[in-house]
Amino acid sequence: MSDDLQVEEPARRLSEPAGARDSDVWDRTWRPWDLYFAVVWVATLVITLGAPGSTEPVRIVASALFVLLVPWYVWVGRRELMAQGEDERRSVRYIVGLVLLFLLPAILVGETRLATFALAPQCFMLLRMRAALVAVAVINIVPVVGWAVLWRPDPGIVFFNALFAVVSLLFSAVFGSWIIRIIEQSEERAALIAELDASREEIARLSAERGALAERERMSREIHDTLAQGFTSLVMLVQAVDSELERDLPQARRHLDLMAETARQNLAEARALVAGGAPADLDGNSLPDALRRLAARHGSATTVEVTGTARPLSPALEVVALRTCQEALANATRHAGPEATVAISLTYAAAALSMAVRDTGCGFDDSVPPRGYGLSGLRARAAEVGGSAEVRSSPGEGTTIAVRLPLLPLLPLPDRSSA
């Protein structure tokens, strides 16, 4: 890691806002509707201009009036439809204008009523169900009645036009109901997607917070088990040297050498923490060797016994074992007394790695909850790898810290003799 100031990058969103995505989807799905309306209106205009039952001036007037529907849709209607009828009053005004612009040409030339196939869907998209049915009924029935009153055609022709209007009304009602259901389902799905996006963002935030908390706890344990203990040893050595300078200079020099070694060890641990690598004692060493180095720094009254065949293990397990030993030795230094001896036993078994650190110090009442961070952090560290830690002590009987860490079973090598 460089010495330059590291700026933390802000967390990115997992997904874009739901509203932006829904708007884009609605824009893309609306283009087929534009094409559909255009085709219906062009076909209606062509049929109106060529209607055989009307004179040319009437057809031209009806076509000119019908063309007014296009700018009304482009300037007013499309915006309302794109907004999905959010403003009910403006939607009603648009439909009223649409109906009024349609009725006159539809009364003049009956063939203009083909445009109902473009007008009815808009009514159901913008109005409530009852209001949409009323508007569609007006669009289908009023032109037939007005056309029959104005031109007085044969009863048979009136009957077939009325029948067409009824069929068109029924089709519009069925088709409109389907449109409304589709719109409602789309709105529900959009709301569900928005809720899902919000949930994902909340989960991501909580996950990031939990990860940050777990990392803080891990760093707290690492600092407590390494740097804090090293600094505590330095303080104790400074106090010892201060009392020995006047009466035992050789011993003071030995303690000064030990202070230098402890400071170097702390520096190595600090660098390992910053780099995220293995602890300094495990860097290039096996776990038994690392424990022997710890025992040597602790003093000649500390012994290490290894049972079973030592073998490389997962780095996480070795770190837990090493930190447990460091915590136990630090507690022995602070609480066991100067005459106490410490025995470290490490056992390699097929299913678990076991370690116990026993001292012959003054002990304590293990039924009283500990006030410090060390023992609780020790248990938490063991639990992270599926293991367990136990502290046994009683006044005058010393203290034993035991940890058991499960090992993953070794997979058998494939039999290549038959290959």
Tab-separated table of C-alpha atoms in Angstrom:
chain	number	residue	atom	x	y	z
A	1	MET	CA	0.000	0.000	0.000
A	2	SER	CA	1.379	3.420	-0.879
A	3	ASP	CA	1.718	6.257	1.583
A	4	ASP	CA	-0.590	8.465	-0.478
A	5	LEU	CA	-3.920	9.377	0.969
A	6	GLN	CA	-6.463	6.732	0.039
A	7	VAL	CA	-9.896	8.111	-0.787
A	8	GLU	CA	-12.706	5.655	-0.194
A	9	GLU	CA	-14.861	5.190	-3.279
A	10	PRO	CA	-18.572	5.777	-2.665
A	11	ALA	CA	-20.780	2.708	-2.797
A	12	ARG	CA	-22.477	2.156	-6.120
A	13	ARG	CA	-26.130	1.410	-6.474
A	14	LEU	CA	-26.954	-2.141	-7.400
A	15	SER	CA	-29.487	-1.007	-9.969
A	16	GLU	CA	-30.800	2.120	-11.632
A	17	PRO	CA	-33.895	3.778	-10.180
A	18	ALA	CA	-37.075	1.902	-10.995
A	19	GLY	CA	-38.851	5.029	-12.202
A	20	ALA	CA	-36.262	5.695	-14.904
A	21	ARG	CA	-36.398	2.116	-16.129
A	22	ASP	CA	-40.226	2.005	-16.112
A	23	SER	CA	-40.372	5.292	-18.040
A	24	ASP	CA	-37.977	3.952	-20.663
A	25	VAL	CA	-39.969	0.715	-21.011
A	26	TRP	CA	-43.235	2.655	-21.304
A	27	ASP	CA	-41.687	4.892	-24.010
A	28	ARG	CA	-40.574	1.874	-26.017
A	29	THR	CA	-43.872	-0.004	-25.677
A	30	TRP	CA	-45.878	3.068	-26.720
A	31	ARG	CA	-44.411	3.235	-30.225
A	32	PRO	CA	-46.532	0.314	-31.514
A	33	TRP	CA	-49.622	2.195	-30.301
A	34	ASP	CA	-48.534	5.239	-32.329
A	35	LEU	CA	-48.182	3.032	-35.357
A	36	TYR	CA	-51.573	1.393	-34.732
A	37	PHE	CA	-53.384	4.748	-34.384
A	38	ALA	CA	-51.680	6.068	-37.519
A	39	VAL	CA	-52.686	3.036	-39.582
A	40	VAL	CA	-56.321	3.237	-38.400
A	41	TRP	CA	-56.555	6.968	-39.092
A	42	VAL	CA	-54.964	6.723	-42.533
A	43	ALA	CA	-57.237	3.808	-43.464
A	44	THR	CA	-60.283	5.736	-42.182
A	45	LEU	CA	-59.267	8.832	-44.164
A	46	VAL	CA	-58.809	6.815	-47.372
A	47	ILE	CA	-62.148	5.032	-46.941
A	48	THR	CA	-63.908	8.325	-46.125
A	49	LEU	CA	-62.577	10.020	-49.248
A	50	GLY	CA	-63.756	7.085	-51.349
A	51	ALA	CA	-67.115	6.511	-49.634
A	52	PRO	CA	-69.643	5.644	-52.389
A	53	GLY	CA	-72.761	6.784	-50.544
A	54	SER	CA	-71.752	10.452	-50.110
A	55	THR	CA	-71.127	13.362	-52.428
A	56	GLU	CA	-67.624	14.639	-52.986
A	57	PRO	CA	-68.067	17.949	-51.060
A	58	VAL	CA	-69.422	16.042	-48.055
A	59	ARG	CA	-66.527	13.588	-48.187
A	60	ILE	CA	-64.002	16.441	-48.365
A	61	VAL	CA	-65.597	18.292	-45.431
A	62	ALA	CA	-65.788	15.112	-43.348
A	63	SER	CA	-62.151	14.274	-44.170
A	64	ALA	CA	-61.003	17.818	-43.274
A	65	LEU	CA	-62.828	17.626	-39.952
A	66	PHE	CA	-61.445	14.143	-39.305
A	67	VAL	CA	-57.865	15.298	-39.931
A	68	LEU	CA	-58.225	17.670	-36.935
A	69	LEU	CA	-58.004	14.595	-34.703
A	70	VAL	CA	-54.318	14.194	-35.615
A	71	PRO	CA	-52.947	17.451	-34.079
A	72	TRP	CA	-55.307	16.998	-31.116
A	73	TYR	CA	-53.731	13.617	-30.469
A	74	VAL	CA	-50.133	14.712	-31.154
A	75	TRP	CA	-50.231	17.909	-29.062
A	76	VAL	CA	-52.551	16.864	-26.258
A	77	GLY	CA	-53.498	13.206	-26.266
A	78	ARG	CA	-50.098	11.591	-26.582
A	79	ARG	CA	-48.753	13.527	-23.609
A	80	GLU	CA	-51.711	12.418	-21.506
A	81	LEU	CA	-51.367	8.813	-22.622
A	82	MET	CA	-47.627	8.851	-21.919
A	83	ALA	CA	-48.372	10.200	-18.429
A	84	GLN	CA	-50.757	7.244	-17.984
A	85	GLY	CA	-53.675	9.525	-17.119
A	86	GLU	CA	-52.141	10.956	-13.948
A	87	ASP	CA	-54.191	14.169	-14.214
A	88	GLU	CA	-57.798	12.935	-14.430
A	89	ARG	CA	-59.239	16.338	-15.371
A	90	ARG	CA	-56.898	16.812	-18.312
A	91	SER	CA	-57.611	13.261	-19.433
A	92	VAL	CA	-61.360	13.935	-19.373
A	93	ARG	CA	-60.866	17.173	-21.334
A	94	TYR	CA	-58.851	15.336	-23.965
A	95	ILE	CA	-61.461	12.569	-24.372
A	96	VAL	CA	-64.297	15.132	-24.575
A	97	GLY	CA	-62.425	17.006	-27.301
A	98	LEU	CA	-61.662	13.732	-29.069
A	99	VAL	CA	-65.327	12.730	-29.062
A	100	LEU	CA	-66.531	16.146	-30.279
A	101	LEU	CA	-63.981	16.241	-33.106
A	102	PHE	CA	-64.996	12.721	-34.138
A	103	LEU	CA	-68.793	13.011	-34.010
A	104	LEU	CA	-69.330	15.543	-36.803
A	105	PRO	CA	-67.339	13.751	-39.547
A	106	ALA	CA	-68.766	10.408	-38.349
A	107	ILE	CA	-72.309	11.779	-38.750
A	108	LEU	CA	-71.538	13.215	-42.199
A	109	VAL	CA	-69.891	10.034	-43.579
A	110	GLY	CA	-70.675	6.707	-41.943
A	111	GLU	CA	-67.401	5.129	-43.071
A	112	THR	CA	-65.550	7.467	-40.689
A	113	ARG	CA	-66.777	5.296	-37.811
A	114	LEU	CA	-63.901	2.916	-38.579
A	115	ALA	CA	-61.808	5.267	-36.397
A	116	THR	CA	-63.601	3.931	-33.300
A	117	PHE	CA	-61.004	1.141	-33.307
A	118	ALA	CA	-58.387	3.828	-32.525
A	119	LEU	CA	-60.508	5.981	-30.208
A	120	ALA	CA	-61.917	3.288	-27.899
A	121	PRO	CA	-58.518	2.090	-26.570
A	122	GLN	CA	-57.627	5.674	-25.633
A	123	CYS	CA	-60.845	5.999	-23.612
A	124	PHE	CA	-59.982	2.905	-21.570
A	125	MET	CA	-56.371	4.013	-21.113
A	126	LEU	CA	-57.279	7.400	-19.660
A	127	LEU	CA	-60.683	7.035	-17.956
A	128	ARG	CA	-62.133	4.906	-15.224
A	129	MET	CA	-64.079	1.854	-16.354
A	130	ARG	CA	-67.574	3.373	-16.076
A	131	ALA	CA	-66.603	6.683	-17.726
A	132	ALA	CA	-64.748	4.793	-20.471
A	133	LEU	CA	-67.844	2.682	-21.235
A	134	VAL	CA	-69.968	5.834	-21.470
A	135	ALA	CA	-67.493	7.492	-23.830
A	136	VAL	CA	-67.254	4.369	-26.022
A	137	ALA	CA	-71.041	4.104	-26.137
A	138	VAL	CA	-71.260	7.719	-27.328
A	139	ILE	CA	-68.592	7.100	-29.971
A	140	ASN	CA	-70.424	4.034	-31.312
A	141	ILE	CA	-74.123	4.969	-30.957
A	142	VAL	CA	-74.381	8.749	-31.492
A	143	PRO	CA	-72.797	8.770	-34.994
A	144	VAL	CA	-75.242	6.113	-36.199
A	145	VAL	CA	-78.226	7.989	-34.789
A	146	GLY	CA	-77.028	11.344	-36.148
A	147	TRP	CA	-76.214	9.850	-39.569
A	148	ALA	CA	-79.669	8.189	-39.780
A	149	VAL	CA	-81.459	11.428	-38.801
A	150	LEU	CA	-79.402	13.547	-41.211
A	151	TRP	CA	-79.491	11.400	-44.352
A	152	ARG	CA	-82.652	9.275	-43.857
A	153	PRO	CA	-81.255	6.086	-45.436
A	154	ASP	CA	-83.182	2.858	-46.047
A	155	PRO	CA	-84.231	0.982	-42.891
A	156	GLY	CA	-82.143	-2.001	-43.946
A	157	ILE	CA	-78.993	0.122	-44.155
A	158	VAL	CA	-79.812	1.690	-40.795
A	159	PHE	CA	-80.258	-1.769	-39.299
A	160	PHE	CA	-76.866	-3.006	-40.527
A	161	ASN	CA	-75.143	0.187	-39.331
A	162	ALA	CA	-76.813	-0.136	-35.932
A	163	LEU	CA	-75.789	-3.785	-35.742
A	164	PHE	CA	-72.215	-2.802	-36.599
A	165	ALA	CA	-72.324	-0.148	-33.852
A	166	VAL	CA	-73.552	-2.679	-31.266
A	167	VAL	CA	-70.886	-5.214	-32.259
A	168	SER	CA	-68.248	-2.473	-32.186
A	169	LEU	CA	-69.466	-1.393	-28.738
A	170	LEU	CA	-69.293	-4.927	-27.356
A	171	PHE	CA	-65.862	-5.477	-28.876
A	172	SER	CA	-64.661	-2.164	-27.459
A	173	ALA	CA	-65.962	-3.069	-24.000
A	174	VAL	CA	-64.233	-6.454	-24.034
A	175	PHE	CA	-61.036	-5.096	-25.532
A	176	GLY	CA	-61.078	-2.107	-23.187
A	177	SER	CA	-61.531	-4.297	-20.137
A	178	TRP	CA	-58.512	-6.294	-21.235
A	179	ILE	CA	-56.514	-3.088	-21.676
A	180	ILE	CA	-57.448	-1.926	-18.181
A	181	ARG	CA	-56.413	-5.258	-16.691
A	182	ILE	CA	-53.095	-5.069	-18.530
A	183	ILE	CA	-52.512	-1.523	-17.260
A	184	GLU	CA	-53.373	-2.504	-13.687
A	185	GLN	CA	-51.066	-5.505	-13.864
A	186	SER	CA	-48.314	-3.318	-15.280
A	187	GLU	CA	-48.763	-0.809	-12.463
A	188	GLU	CA	-48.697	-3.589	-9.882
A	189	ARG	CA	-45.596	-5.044	-11.459
A	190	ALA	CA	-43.932	-1.622	-11.558
A	191	ALA	CA	-44.761	-1.132	-7.874
A	192	LEU	CA	-43.422	-4.603	-7.102
A	193	ILE	CA	-40.231	-3.925	-9.043
A	194	ALA	CA	-39.786	-0.609	-7.249
A	195	GLU	CA	-40.308	-2.344	-3.904
A	196	LEU	CA	-37.864	-5.068	-4.923
A	197	ASP	CA	-35.273	-2.487	-5.948
A	198	ALA	CA	-35.728	-0.686	-2.649
A	199	SER	CA	-35.338	-3.987	-0.808
A	200	ARG	CA	-32.192	-4.797	-2.757
A	201	GLU	CA	-30.733	-1.396	-1.960
A	202	GLU	CA	-31.593	-1.862	1.714
A	203	ILE	CA	-30.051	-5.340	1.720
A	204	ALA	CA	-26.932	-3.982	0.043
A	205	ARG	CA	-26.712	-1.177	2.602
A	206	LEU	CA	-27.195	-3.551	5.528
A	207	SER	CA	-24.702	-5.989	4.030
A	208	ALA	CA	-22.137	-3.220	3.635
A	209	GLU	CA	-22.738	-2.067	7.209
A	210	ARG	CA	-22.476	-5.625	8.496
A	211	GLY	CA	-19.284	-6.166	6.525
A	212	ALA	CA	-17.811	-2.944	7.867
A	213	LEU	CA	-18.776	-3.919	11.414
A	214	ALA	CA	-17.275	-7.391	10.990
A	215	GLU	CA	-14.070	-5.863	9.625
A	216	ARG	CA	-13.889	-3.413	12.542
A	217	GLU	CA	-14.343	-6.285	14.980
A	218	ARG	CA	-11.665	-8.303	13.199
A	219	MET	CA	-9.229	-5.398	13.234
A	220	SER	CA	-10.030	-4.754	16.905
A	221	ARG	CA	-9.155	-8.343	17.746
A	222	GLU	CA	-5.991	-8.225	15.642
A	223	ILE	CA	-4.823	-4.991	17.263
A	224	HIS	CA	-5.720	-6.262	20.743
A	225	ASP	CA	-3.893	-9.553	20.216
A	226	THR	CA	-0.790	-8.022	18.629
A	227	LEU	CA	-0.056	-4.313	18.868
A	228	ALA	CA	-1.868	-3.629	22.157
A	229	GLN	CA	-0.145	-6.543	23.859
A	230	GLY	CA	3.205	-5.505	22.447
A	231	PHE	CA	2.777	-1.980	23.736
A	232	THR	CA	1.750	-3.354	27.127
A	233	SER	CA	4.935	-5.410	27.196
A	234	LEU	CA	6.950	-2.334	26.285
A	235	VAL	CA	5.400	-0.360	29.135
A	236	MET	CA	6.186	-3.161	31.593
A	237	LEU	CA	9.748	-3.413	30.314
A	238	VAL	CA	10.232	0.354	30.620
A	239	GLN	CA	9.086	0.141	34.227
A	240	ALA	CA	11.472	-2.757	34.842
A	241	VAL	CA	14.404	-0.929	33.255
A	242	ASP	CA	13.642	2.181	35.261
A	243	SER	CA	13.941	0.203	38.502
A	244	GLU	CA	17.069	-1.675	37.371
A	245	LEU	CA	19.244	1.179	36.074
A	246	GLU	CA	20.539	2.003	39.554
A	247	ARG	CA	21.095	-1.526	40.911
A	248	ASP	CA	21.325	-4.072	38.051
A	249	LEU	CA	22.690	-2.577	34.853
A	250	PRO	CA	23.243	-5.923	33.010
A	251	GLN	CA	19.620	-6.907	33.654
A	252	ALA	CA	18.492	-3.489	32.455
A	253	ARG	CA	20.489	-3.991	29.254
A	254	ARG	CA	18.814	-7.383	28.728
A	255	HIS	CA	15.430	-5.771	29.192
A	256	LEU	CA	16.415	-3.034	26.712
A	257	ASP	CA	17.290	-5.712	24.161
A	258	LEU	CA	13.939	-7.341	24.819
A	259	MET	CA	12.250	-3.973	24.342
A	260	ALA	CA	13.955	-3.594	20.961
A	261	GLU	CA	12.894	-7.112	19.952
A	262	THR	CA	9.314	-6.430	21.060
A	263	ALA	CA	9.244	-3.154	19.122
A	264	ARG	CA	10.553	-4.903	15.996
A	265	GLN	CA	7.928	-7.599	16.427
A	266	ASN	CA	5.196	-4.971	16.795
A	267	LEU	CA	6.448	-3.220	13.668
A	268	ALA	CA	6.330	-6.507	11.750
A	269	GLU	CA	2.778	-7.170	13.024
A	270	ALA	CA	1.688	-3.665	12.037
A	271	ARG	CA	3.043	-4.156	8.530
A	272	ALA	CA	1.297	-7.528	8.270
A	273	LEU	CA	-1.997	-5.949	9.357
A	274	VAL	CA	-1.684	-3.146	6.796
A	275	ALA	CA	-0.723	-5.543	4.008
A	276	GLY	CA	-3.428	-8.039	4.978
A	277	GLY	CA	-0.904	-10.862	5.043
A	278	ALA	CA	-0.141	-13.600	7.523
A	279	PRO	CA	0.994	-12.690	11.051
A	280	ALA	CA	4.716	-12.075	11.346
A	281	ASP	CA	5.330	-15.265	13.348
A	282	LEU	CA	3.594	-17.401	10.690
A	283	ASP	CA	5.305	-15.733	7.744
A	284	GLY	CA	7.395	-18.593	6.336
A	285	ASN	CA	7.056	-20.666	9.523
A	286	SER	CA	4.895	-23.590	10.568
A	287	LEU	CA	2.412	-23.250	13.410
A	288	PRO	CA	4.582	-25.241	15.906
A	289	ASP	CA	7.594	-23.052	15.043
A	290	ALA	CA	5.512	-19.903	15.520
A	291	LEU	CA	4.340	-21.136	18.946
A	292	ARG	CA	7.938	-21.925	19.951
A	293	ARG	CA	8.961	-18.386	18.998
A	294	LEU	CA	6.151	-17.003	21.133
A	295	ALA	CA	7.222	-19.211	24.029
A	296	ALA	CA	10.827	-18.099	23.686
A	297	ARG	CA	9.838	-14.440	23.852
A	298	HIS	CA	7.648	-15.114	26.853
A	299	GLY	CA	10.479	-16.646	28.878
A	300	SER	CA	12.290	-19.833	29.805
A	301	ALA	CA	9.387	-20.993	32.014
A	302	THR	CA	7.229	-21.596	28.920
A	303	THR	CA	7.232	-24.952	27.154
A	304	VAL	CA	5.649	-26.197	23.925
A	305	GLU	CA	4.535	-29.786	23.300
A	306	VAL	CA	3.286	-30.974	19.927
A	307	THR	CA	1.292	-34.204	19.623
A	308	GLY	CA	0.467	-35.865	16.337
A	309	THR	CA	1.903	-35.206	12.904
A	310	ALA	CA	2.253	-31.496	12.223
A	311	ARG	CA	0.993	-30.534	8.793
A	312	PRO	CA	0.028	-27.339	6.965
A	313	LEU	CA	-3.505	-26.220	7.730
A	314	SER	CA	-5.790	-23.524	6.479
A	315	PRO	CA	-4.290	-20.052	7.179
A	316	ALA	CA	-7.460	-19.040	9.037
A	317	LEU	CA	-7.120	-21.934	11.499
A	318	GLU	CA	-3.426	-21.283	12.096
A	319	VAL	CA	-4.093	-17.583	12.722
A	320	VAL	CA	-6.807	-18.443	15.279
A	321	ALA	CA	-4.457	-20.844	17.073
A	322	LEU	CA	-1.600	-18.326	17.070
A	323	ARG	CA	-3.765	-15.440	18.313
A	324	THR	CA	-5.232	-17.659	21.030
A	325	CYS	CA	-1.751	-18.482	22.243
A	326	GLN	CA	-0.749	-14.798	22.149
A	327	GLU	CA	-3.798	-13.832	24.202
A	328	ALA	CA	-3.183	-16.613	26.736
A	329	LEU	CA	0.497	-15.673	27.153
A	330	ALA	CA	-0.373	-11.986	27.504
A	331	ASN	CA	-2.921	-12.820	30.217
A	332	ALA	CA	-0.334	-14.989	31.994
A	333	THR	CA	2.150	-12.127	31.893
A	334	ARG	CA	-0.333	-9.682	33.388
A	335	HIS	CA	-2.168	-11.880	35.892
A	336	ALA	CA	-0.414	-15.187	36.622
A	337	GLY	CA	2.516	-13.750	38.583
A	338	PRO	CA	6.298	-13.797	38.013
A	339	GLU	CA	6.796	-17.332	39.361
A	340	ALA	CA	4.163	-18.992	37.167
A	341	THR	CA	5.097	-21.461	34.477
A	342	VAL	CA	3.210	-21.841	31.206
A	343	ALA	CA	2.723	-25.011	29.159
A	344	ILE	CA	1.489	-24.925	25.569
A	345	SER	CA	0.166	-28.156	24.088
A	346	LEU	CA	-0.745	-28.507	20.412
A	347	THR	CA	-2.526	-31.652	19.191
A	348	TYR	CA	-3.010	-32.595	15.546
A	349	ALA	CA	-5.864	-35.052	15.081
A	350	ALA	CA	-7.711	-36.255	12.001
A	351	ALA	CA	-10.809	-34.173	12.638
A	352	ALA	CA	-9.637	-31.266	14.780
A	353	LEU	CA	-6.729	-29.156	15.917
A	354	SER	CA	-6.625	-28.708	19.687
A	355	MET	CA	-4.509	-26.312	21.689
A	356	ALA	CA	-4.325	-25.650	25.408
A	357	VAL	CA	-2.321	-23.013	27.288
A	358	ARG	CA	-1.981	-23.745	31.007
A	359	ASP	CA	-0.351	-21.538	33.609
A	360	THR	CA	0.323	-22.147	37.292
A	361	GLY	CA	-0.572	-18.631	38.334
A	362	CYS	CA	-3.012	-17.290	40.892
A	363	GLY	CA	-6.085	-17.996	38.748
A	364	PHE	CA	-9.491	-16.321	39.048
A	365	ASP	CA	-13.155	-17.131	39.461
A	366	ASP	CA	-14.298	-18.147	35.975
A	367	SER	CA	-17.961	-17.878	36.986
A	368	VAL	CA	-17.621	-14.085	37.033
A	369	PRO	CA	-18.125	-12.575	33.544
A	370	PRO	CA	-14.860	-11.087	32.265
A	371	ARG	CA	-14.653	-7.337	31.974
A	372	GLY	CA	-11.965	-7.194	29.333
A	373	TYR	CA	-12.133	-7.734	25.589
A	374	GLY	CA	-9.549	-10.511	25.268
A	375	LEU	CA	-11.476	-13.609	26.373
A	376	SER	CA	-14.686	-12.685	24.559
A	377	GLY	CA	-12.687	-11.865	21.419
A	378	LEU	CA	-10.933	-15.221	21.749
A	379	ARG	CA	-14.265	-17.066	21.750
A	380	ALA	CA	-15.560	-14.999	18.813
A	381	ARG	CA	-12.431	-15.717	16.792
A	382	ALA	CA	-12.790	-19.485	17.351
A	383	ALA	CA	-16.496	-19.388	16.486
A	384	GLU	CA	-15.756	-17.723	13.124
A	385	VAL	CA	-14.030	-20.905	11.918
A	386	GLY	CA	-16.585	-23.262	13.505
A	387	GLY	CA	-14.511	-23.963	16.590
A	388	SER	CA	-14.908	-23.430	20.295
A	389	ALA	CA	-12.857	-21.884	23.064
A	390	GLU	CA	-13.042	-22.608	26.779
A	391	VAL	CA	-11.491	-20.877	29.769
A	392	ARG	CA	-11.130	-22.814	33.022
A	393	SER	CA	-9.749	-21.272	36.178
A	394	SER	CA	-10.216	-21.016	39.902
A	395	PRO	CA	-8.429	-18.936	42.558
A	396	GLY	CA	-5.019	-20.446	43.384
A	397	GLU	CA	-5.304	-23.186	40.748
A	398	GLY	CA	-4.003	-21.433	37.651
A	399	THR	CA	-5.774	-20.930	34.324
A	400	THR	CA	-6.291	-23.083	31.239
A	401	ILE	CA	-7.371	-21.713	27.873
A	402	ALA	CA	-8.348	-24.478	25.470
A	403	VAL	CA	-9.467	-24.135	21.867
A	404	ARG	CA	-10.691	-26.802	19.459
A	405	LEU	CA	-10.815	-26.079	15.738
A	406	PRO	CA	-12.449	-28.530	13.283
A	407	LEU	CA	-10.471	-29.658	10.251
A	408	LEU	CA	-11.948	-30.349	6.841
A	409	PRO	CA	-11.622	-34.010	5.860
A	410	LEU	CA	-8.916	-34.735	3.322
A	411	LEU	CA	-10.292	-35.918	-0.015
A	412	PRO	CA	-8.750	-39.202	-1.279
A	413	LEU	CA	-6.574	-38.934	-4.358
A	414	PRO	CA	-8.084	-40.488	-7.522
A	415	ASP	CA	-6.982	-44.025	-8.315
A	416	ARG	CA	-5.006	-43.846	-11.562
A	417	SER	CA	-3.828	-47.461	-11.553
A	418	SER	CA	-6.759	-48.547	-13.754
A	419	ALA	CA	-6.245	-45.742	-16.245
